[in-house]
Short mmCIF file of C-alpha atoms in Angstrom, two decimals:
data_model
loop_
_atom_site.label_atom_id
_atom_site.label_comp_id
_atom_site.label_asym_id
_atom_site.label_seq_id
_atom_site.Cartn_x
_atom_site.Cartn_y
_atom_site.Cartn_z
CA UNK A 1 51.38 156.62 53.66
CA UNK A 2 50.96 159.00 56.62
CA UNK A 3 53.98 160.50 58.65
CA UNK A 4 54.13 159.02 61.60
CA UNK A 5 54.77 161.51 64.57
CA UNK A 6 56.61 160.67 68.16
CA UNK A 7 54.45 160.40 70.27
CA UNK A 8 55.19 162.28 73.80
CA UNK A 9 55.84 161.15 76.98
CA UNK A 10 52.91 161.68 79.36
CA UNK A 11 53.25 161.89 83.06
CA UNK A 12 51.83 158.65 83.66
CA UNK A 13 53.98 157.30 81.27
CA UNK A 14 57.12 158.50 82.60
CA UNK A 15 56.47 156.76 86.27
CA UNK A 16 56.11 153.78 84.63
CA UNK A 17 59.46 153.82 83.25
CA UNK A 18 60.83 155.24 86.37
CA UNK A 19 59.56 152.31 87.96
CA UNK A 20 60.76 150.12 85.55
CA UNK A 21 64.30 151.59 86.25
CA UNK A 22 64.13 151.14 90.03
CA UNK A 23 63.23 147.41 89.85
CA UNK A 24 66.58 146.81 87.64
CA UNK A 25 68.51 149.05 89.38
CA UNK A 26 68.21 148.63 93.24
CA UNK A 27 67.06 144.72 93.10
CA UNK A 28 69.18 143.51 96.36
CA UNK A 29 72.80 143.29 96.23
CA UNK A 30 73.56 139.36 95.43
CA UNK A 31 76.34 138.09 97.91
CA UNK A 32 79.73 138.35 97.25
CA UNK A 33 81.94 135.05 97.03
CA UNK A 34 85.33 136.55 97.76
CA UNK A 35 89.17 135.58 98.49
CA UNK A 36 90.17 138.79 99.45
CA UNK A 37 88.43 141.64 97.47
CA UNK A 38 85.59 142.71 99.71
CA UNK A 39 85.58 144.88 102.82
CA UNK A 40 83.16 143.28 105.01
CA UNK A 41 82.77 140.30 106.21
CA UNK A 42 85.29 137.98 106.99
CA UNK A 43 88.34 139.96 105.99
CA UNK A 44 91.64 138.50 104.93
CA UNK A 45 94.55 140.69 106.56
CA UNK A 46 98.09 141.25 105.02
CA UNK A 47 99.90 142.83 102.33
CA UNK A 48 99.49 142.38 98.04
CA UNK A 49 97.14 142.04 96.03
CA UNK A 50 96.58 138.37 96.76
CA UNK A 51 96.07 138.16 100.68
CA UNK A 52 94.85 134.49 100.20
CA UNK A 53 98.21 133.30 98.54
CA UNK A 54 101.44 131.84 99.84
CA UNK A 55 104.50 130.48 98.35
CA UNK A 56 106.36 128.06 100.56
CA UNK A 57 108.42 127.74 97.93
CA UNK A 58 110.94 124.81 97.79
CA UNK A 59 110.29 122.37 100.76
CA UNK A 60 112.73 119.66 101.68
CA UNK A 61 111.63 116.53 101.22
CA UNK A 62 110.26 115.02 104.40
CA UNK A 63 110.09 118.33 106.01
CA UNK A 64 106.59 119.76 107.25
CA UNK A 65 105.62 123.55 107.15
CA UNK A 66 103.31 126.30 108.83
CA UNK A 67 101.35 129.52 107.47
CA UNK A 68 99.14 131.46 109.13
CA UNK A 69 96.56 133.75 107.40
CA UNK A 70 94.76 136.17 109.70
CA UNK A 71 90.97 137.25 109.57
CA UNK A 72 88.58 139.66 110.74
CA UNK A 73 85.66 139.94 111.62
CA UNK A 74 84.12 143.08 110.33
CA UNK A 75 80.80 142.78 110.81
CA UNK A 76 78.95 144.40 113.67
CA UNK A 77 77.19 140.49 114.20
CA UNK A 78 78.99 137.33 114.85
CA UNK A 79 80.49 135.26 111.88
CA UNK A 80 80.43 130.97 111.72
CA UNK A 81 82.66 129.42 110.02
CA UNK A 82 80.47 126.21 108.76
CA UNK A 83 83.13 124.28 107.38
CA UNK A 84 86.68 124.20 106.18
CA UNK A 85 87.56 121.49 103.04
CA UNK A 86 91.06 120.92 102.25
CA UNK A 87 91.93 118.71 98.64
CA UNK A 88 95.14 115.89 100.29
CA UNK A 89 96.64 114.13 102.98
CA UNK A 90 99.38 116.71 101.97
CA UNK A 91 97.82 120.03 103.10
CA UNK A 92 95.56 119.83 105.86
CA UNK A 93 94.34 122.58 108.55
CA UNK A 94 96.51 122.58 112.28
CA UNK A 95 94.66 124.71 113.39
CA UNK A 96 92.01 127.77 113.74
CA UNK A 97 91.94 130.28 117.10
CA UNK A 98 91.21 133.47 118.37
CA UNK A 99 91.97 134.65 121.58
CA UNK A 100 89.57 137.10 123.44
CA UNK A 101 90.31 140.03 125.06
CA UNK A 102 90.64 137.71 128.49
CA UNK A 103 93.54 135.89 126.80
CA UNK A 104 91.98 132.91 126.30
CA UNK A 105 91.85 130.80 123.19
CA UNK A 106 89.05 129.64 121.63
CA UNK A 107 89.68 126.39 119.19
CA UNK A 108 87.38 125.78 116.04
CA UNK A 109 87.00 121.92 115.35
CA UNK A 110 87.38 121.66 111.60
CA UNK A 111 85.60 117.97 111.51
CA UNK A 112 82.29 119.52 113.28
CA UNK A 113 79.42 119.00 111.15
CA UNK A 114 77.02 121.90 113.20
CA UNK A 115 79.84 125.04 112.58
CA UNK A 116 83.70 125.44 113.12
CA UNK A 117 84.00 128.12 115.04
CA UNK A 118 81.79 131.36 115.95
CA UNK A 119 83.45 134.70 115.47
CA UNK A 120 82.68 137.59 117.46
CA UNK A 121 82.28 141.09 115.44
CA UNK A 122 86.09 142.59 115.78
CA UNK A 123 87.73 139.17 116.25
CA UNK A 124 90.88 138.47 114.46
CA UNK A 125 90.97 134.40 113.86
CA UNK A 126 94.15 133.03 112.75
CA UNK A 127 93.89 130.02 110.75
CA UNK A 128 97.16 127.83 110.33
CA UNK A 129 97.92 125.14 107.46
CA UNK A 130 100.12 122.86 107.30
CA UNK A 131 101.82 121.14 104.34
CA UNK A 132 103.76 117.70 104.79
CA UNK A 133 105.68 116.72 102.19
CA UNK A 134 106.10 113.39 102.24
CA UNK A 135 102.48 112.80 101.61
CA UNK A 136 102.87 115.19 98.22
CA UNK A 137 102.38 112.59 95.69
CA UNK A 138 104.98 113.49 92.38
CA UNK A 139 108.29 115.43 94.65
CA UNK A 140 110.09 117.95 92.40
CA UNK A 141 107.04 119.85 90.99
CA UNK A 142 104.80 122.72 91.55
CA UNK A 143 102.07 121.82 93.65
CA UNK A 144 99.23 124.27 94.60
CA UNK A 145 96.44 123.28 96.76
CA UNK A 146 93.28 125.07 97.58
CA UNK A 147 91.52 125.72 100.77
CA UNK A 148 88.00 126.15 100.55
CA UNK A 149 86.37 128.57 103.89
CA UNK A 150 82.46 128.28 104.04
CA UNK A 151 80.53 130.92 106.70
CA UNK A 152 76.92 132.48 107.32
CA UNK A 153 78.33 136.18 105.93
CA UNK A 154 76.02 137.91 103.31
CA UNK A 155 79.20 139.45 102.21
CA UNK A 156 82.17 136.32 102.63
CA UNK A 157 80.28 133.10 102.30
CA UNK A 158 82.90 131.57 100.48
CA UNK A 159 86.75 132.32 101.42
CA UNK A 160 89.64 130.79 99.32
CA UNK A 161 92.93 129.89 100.46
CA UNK A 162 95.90 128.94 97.73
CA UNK A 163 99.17 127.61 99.28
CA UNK A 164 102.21 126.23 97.34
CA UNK A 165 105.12 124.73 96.97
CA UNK A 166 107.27 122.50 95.61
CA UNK A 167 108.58 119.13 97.92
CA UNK A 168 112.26 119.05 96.94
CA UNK A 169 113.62 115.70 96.80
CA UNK A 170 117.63 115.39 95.79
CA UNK A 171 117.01 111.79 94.47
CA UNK A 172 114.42 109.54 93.38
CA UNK A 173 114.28 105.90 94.59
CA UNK A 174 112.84 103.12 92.95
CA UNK A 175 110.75 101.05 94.13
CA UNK A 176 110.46 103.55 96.77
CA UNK A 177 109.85 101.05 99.47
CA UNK A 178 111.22 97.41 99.30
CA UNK A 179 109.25 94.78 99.66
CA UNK A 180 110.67 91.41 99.64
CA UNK A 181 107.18 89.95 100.61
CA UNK A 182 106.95 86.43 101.75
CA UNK A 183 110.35 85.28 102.42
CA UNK A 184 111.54 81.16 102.98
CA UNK A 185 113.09 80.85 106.55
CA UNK A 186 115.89 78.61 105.39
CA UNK A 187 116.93 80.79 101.83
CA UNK A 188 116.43 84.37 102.63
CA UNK A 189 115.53 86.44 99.47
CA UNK A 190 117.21 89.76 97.65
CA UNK A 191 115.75 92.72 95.92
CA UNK A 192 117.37 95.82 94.33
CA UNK A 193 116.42 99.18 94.38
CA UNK A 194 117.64 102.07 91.60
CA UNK A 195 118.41 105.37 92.00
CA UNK A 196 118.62 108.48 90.16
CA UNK A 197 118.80 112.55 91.61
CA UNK A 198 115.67 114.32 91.94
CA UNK A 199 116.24 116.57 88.79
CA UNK A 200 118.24 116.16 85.82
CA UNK A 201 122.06 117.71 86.11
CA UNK A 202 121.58 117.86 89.79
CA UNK A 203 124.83 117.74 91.21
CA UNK A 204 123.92 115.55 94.37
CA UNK A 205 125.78 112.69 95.16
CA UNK A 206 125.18 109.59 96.99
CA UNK A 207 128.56 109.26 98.39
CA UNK A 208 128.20 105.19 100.52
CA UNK A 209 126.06 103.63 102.89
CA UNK A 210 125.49 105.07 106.50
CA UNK A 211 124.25 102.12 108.25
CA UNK A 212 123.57 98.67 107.38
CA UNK A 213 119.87 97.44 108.85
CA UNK A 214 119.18 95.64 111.67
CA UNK A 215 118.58 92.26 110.20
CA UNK A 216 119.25 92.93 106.23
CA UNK A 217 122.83 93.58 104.59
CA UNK A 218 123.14 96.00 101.52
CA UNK A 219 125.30 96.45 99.02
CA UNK A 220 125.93 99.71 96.57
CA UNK A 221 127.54 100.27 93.19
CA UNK A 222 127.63 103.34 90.93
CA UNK A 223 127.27 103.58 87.61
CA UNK A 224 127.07 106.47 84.40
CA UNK A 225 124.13 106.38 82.00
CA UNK A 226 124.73 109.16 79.99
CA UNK A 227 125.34 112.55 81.80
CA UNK A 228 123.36 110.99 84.61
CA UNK A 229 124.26 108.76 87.66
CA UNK A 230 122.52 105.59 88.70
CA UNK A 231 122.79 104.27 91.99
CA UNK A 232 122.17 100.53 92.39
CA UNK A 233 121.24 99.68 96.06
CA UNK A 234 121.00 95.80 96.76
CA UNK A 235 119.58 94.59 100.00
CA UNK A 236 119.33 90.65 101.28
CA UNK A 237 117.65 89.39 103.88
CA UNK A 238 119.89 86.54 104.87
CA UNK A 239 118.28 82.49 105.72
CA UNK A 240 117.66 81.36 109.08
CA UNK A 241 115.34 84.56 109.82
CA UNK A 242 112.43 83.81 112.93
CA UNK A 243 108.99 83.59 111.64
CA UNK A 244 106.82 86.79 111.64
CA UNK A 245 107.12 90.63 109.80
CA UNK A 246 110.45 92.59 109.54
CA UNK A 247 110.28 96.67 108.74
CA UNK A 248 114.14 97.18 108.26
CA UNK A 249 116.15 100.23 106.85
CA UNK A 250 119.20 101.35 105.09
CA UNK A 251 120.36 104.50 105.44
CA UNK A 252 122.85 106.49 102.74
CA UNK A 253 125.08 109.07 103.18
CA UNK A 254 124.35 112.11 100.29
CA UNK A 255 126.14 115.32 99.63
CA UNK A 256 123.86 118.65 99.61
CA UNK A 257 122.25 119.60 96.23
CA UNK A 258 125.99 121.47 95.39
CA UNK A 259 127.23 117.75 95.84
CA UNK A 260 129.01 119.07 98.88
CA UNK A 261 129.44 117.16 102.55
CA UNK A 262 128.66 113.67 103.30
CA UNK A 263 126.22 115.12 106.60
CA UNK A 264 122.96 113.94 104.03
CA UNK A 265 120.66 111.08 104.28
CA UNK A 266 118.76 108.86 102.59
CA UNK A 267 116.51 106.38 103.93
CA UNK A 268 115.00 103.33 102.20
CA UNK A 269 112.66 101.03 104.19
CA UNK A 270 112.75 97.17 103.70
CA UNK A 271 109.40 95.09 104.17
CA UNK A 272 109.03 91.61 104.74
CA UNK A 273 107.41 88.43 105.91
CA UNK A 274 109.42 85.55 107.27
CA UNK A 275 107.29 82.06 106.43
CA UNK A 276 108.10 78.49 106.58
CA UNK A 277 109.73 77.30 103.19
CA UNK A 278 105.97 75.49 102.11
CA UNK A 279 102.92 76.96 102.37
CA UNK A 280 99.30 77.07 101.45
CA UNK A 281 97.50 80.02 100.10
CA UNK A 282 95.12 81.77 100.98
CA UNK A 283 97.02 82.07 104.36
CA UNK A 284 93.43 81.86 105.67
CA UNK A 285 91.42 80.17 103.95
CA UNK A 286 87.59 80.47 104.66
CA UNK A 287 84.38 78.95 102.70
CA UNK A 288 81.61 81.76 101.53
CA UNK A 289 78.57 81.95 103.32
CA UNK A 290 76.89 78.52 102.61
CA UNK A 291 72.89 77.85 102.50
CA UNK A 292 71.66 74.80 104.21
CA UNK A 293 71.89 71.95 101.89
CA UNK A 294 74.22 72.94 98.79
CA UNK A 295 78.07 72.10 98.58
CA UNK A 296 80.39 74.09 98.44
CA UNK A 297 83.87 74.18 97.07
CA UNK A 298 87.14 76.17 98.51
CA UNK A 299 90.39 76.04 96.01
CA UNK A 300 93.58 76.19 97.67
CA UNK A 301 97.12 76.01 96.64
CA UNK A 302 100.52 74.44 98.09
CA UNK A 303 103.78 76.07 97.20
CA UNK A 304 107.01 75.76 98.09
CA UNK A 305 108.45 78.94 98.18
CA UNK A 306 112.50 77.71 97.87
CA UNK A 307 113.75 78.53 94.69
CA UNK A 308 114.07 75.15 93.09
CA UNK A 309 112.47 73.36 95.90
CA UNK A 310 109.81 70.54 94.75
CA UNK A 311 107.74 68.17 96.85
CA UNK A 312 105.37 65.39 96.90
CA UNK A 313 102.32 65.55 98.55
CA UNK A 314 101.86 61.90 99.75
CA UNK A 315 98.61 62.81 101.81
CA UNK A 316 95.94 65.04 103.40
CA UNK A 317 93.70 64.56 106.62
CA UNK A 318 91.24 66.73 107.49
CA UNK A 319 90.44 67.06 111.30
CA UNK A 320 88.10 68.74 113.43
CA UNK A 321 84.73 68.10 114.59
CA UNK A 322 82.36 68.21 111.68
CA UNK A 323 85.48 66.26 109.45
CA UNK A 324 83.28 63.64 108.47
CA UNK A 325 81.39 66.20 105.98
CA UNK A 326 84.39 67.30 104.21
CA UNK A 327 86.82 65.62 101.45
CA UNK A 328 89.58 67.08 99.35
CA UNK A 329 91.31 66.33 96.43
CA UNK A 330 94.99 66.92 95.35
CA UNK A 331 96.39 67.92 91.98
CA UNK A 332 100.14 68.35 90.95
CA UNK A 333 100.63 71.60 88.57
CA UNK A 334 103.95 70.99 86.09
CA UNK A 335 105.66 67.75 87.80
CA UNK A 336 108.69 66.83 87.15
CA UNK A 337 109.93 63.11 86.11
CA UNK A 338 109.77 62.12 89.85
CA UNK A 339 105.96 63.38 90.39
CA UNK A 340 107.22 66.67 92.51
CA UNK A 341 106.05 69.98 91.74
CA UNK A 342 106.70 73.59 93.48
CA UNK A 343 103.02 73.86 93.00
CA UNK A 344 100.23 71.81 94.74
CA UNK A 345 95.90 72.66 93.99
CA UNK A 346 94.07 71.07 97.01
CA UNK A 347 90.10 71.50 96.41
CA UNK A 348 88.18 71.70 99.90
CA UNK A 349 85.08 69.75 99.29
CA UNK A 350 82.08 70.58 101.54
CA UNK A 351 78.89 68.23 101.48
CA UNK A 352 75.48 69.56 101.32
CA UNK A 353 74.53 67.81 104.97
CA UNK A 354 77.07 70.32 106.63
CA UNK A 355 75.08 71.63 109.41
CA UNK A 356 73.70 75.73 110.03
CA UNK A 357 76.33 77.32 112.02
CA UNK A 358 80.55 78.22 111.97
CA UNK A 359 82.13 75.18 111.30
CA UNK A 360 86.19 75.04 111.12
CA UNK A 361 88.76 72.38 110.67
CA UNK A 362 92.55 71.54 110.29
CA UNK A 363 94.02 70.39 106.22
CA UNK A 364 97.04 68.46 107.74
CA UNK A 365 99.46 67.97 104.39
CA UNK A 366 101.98 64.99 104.31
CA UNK A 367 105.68 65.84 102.71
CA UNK A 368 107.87 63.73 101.23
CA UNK A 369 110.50 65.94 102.52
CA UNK A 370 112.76 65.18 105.82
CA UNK A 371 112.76 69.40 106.27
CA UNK A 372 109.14 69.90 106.07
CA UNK A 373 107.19 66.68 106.82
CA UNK A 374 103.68 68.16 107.17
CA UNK A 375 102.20 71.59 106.96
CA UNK A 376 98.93 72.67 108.13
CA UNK A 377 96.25 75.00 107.50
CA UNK A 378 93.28 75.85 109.42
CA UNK A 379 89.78 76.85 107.31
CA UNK A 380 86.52 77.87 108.92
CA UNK A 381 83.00 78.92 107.77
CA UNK A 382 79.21 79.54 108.24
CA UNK A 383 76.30 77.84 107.36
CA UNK A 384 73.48 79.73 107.05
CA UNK A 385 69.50 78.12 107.72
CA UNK A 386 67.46 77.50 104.62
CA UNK A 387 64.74 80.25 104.36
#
């Protein structure tokens, strides 16, 4: 077999490679998506290595807090800022300014969909977030949310921002809110809430009750489970309440997280609905759309809401101007010996000459009971023309 030689480079050969070299190596520069490791551009101002951080560290519970990281502009052409995207109800932008040399400010609207704000070259823009902690969804642990920065710079298009902290609660409540719902007028209704600290081995205290609400009483007892405290908080809304919605609070007195003072608080909201002692569900009740010429059916349901309470249903009317096309039929659910129930099914009957249009009309419901003689319920509807 013959030696094979190398063969040499010739001239023309060696521009092609040079060539070849050129293209790979000076292509143009892709841009940069930074947080704070680029020179140009939208810079990031401050001190570290990680200009885009903070640490708000522990936040009280219920408290709300401020940073503000600082740009520039270091471009010789002006910067937008398309858009700014926060991740929660719990971190959200206040606010993003810069003031020219005039002294006036110039606001960036986060929500606008054609650019935030337009940054002149040598412009420092301050942009400010804000953390609320009550809208931090799990209290007592690290959080870290991430701020995402979007602008028309070869060299920043996309800026980071990473914020966190931790929403210190000294105790947990549960349910956190309490809702006694639908409450009977003449027998009132009681819930309970529990409560434990914040953190295991915490040595806050919840040391009585501050203030009693408006309109419901509360009562509180302590109790050991373990090496842990439990706090049992019971709140009644007494009988005899007027009809309509209540928002009602509590408020305890707490020691600091050293178990120290009495100067804490704690406050637990109490929901609820004052309604007659029998009812019909749905509150109000409404037929689908109906086509011209079908039925239709609507299912409703009589309770009474006393615990214990039972009644007869010894009637129903149904009034209202287009009556004549409905009917409606009773059932008793679980009577007792006497034929009363806690639990009525009424089924609405429409007939199929119902005419195109809203309709409504008035279920009157006869009581055997000397309290409650009749309830009522209005229902309504549409009719829609046959195609």
């Amino acid at each position: 077999m013959p030696k094979l030689e190398p063969r040499p480079l010739t001239p023309s050969l060696c521009l092609v490679t040079v060539a070849i070299l050129l293209a790979l190596g000076c292509g143009a520069e892709a841009p940069h998506s930074s947080a704070a490791g680029t020179d140009a551009g939208l810079v990031i101002h401050g001190e570290g290595e990680r200009k885009n951080f903070h640490d708000f560290g522990a936040v009280p519970y219920g408290k709300r807090a401020t940073h503000t990281f600082v740009l520039e502009n270091t471009e010789a052409v002006p910067i937008t800022i398309l858009s700014v995207q926060w991740p929660c109800s719990c971190v959200r932008i206040k606010s993003i300014t810069y003031e020219t040399d005039a002294g006036e400010v110039i606001v960036g609207d986060v929500r606008a969909t054609d650019g935030v704000l337009v940054v002149p070259p040598g412009e420092l823009v301050d942009l400010t977030i804000l953390v609320d902690t009550t809208a931090v969804p799990i209290p007592n642990r690290d959080k870290l949310s991430i701020v995402r920065v979007r602008t028309d710079s070869q060299y920043t298009p996309f800026i980071t921002f990473e914020v966190h902290l931790v929403a210190e609660k000294l105790f947990q409540v549960t349910p956190a809110t309490i809702h006694l719902d639908e409450v009977p007028t003449t027998a009132g209704k009681a819930a309970v809430a529990r409560i434990v600290t914040g953190t295991p081995g915490s040595l806050a205290r919840i040391v009585g009750i501050a203030a009693q609400g408006e309109r419901v009483t509360a009562t509180l007892t302590e109790t050991v489970m373990g090496a842990e405290n439990l706090w049992t908080l019971s709140v009644t809304l007494p009988e005899l309440q007027p009809l309509g919605p209540i928002r009602d609070r509590v408020v305890l007195a707490t020691t600091d997280d050293q178990g120290q003072g009495e100067s804490g608080t704690l406050e637990i909201v109490v929901w609820a609905q004052v309604v007659e002692d029998v009812v019909i569900y749905p509150r109000s009740p409404n037929f689908q759309a109906i086509e011209a010429g079908t039925e239709a059916v609507l299912e409703l349901e009589l309770r009474a809401l006393v615990p214990g309470a039972r009644v007869l249903v010894e009637g129903v009317v149904i009034e209202g101007a287009l009556a004549d096309h409905f009917e409606v039929a009773r059932e008793v659910v679980a009577p007792d010996a006497t034929g009363r129930s806690s639990r009525w099914k009424l089924t609405l009957r429409a007939d199929s000459t119902l005419p195109p249009g809203r309709f409504d009309g008035t279920l009157r419901v006869a009581l055997d009971d000397d309290q409650h003689p009749e309830v009522r319920s209005r229902f309504g509807g549409f009719v829609r023309k046959a195609p």
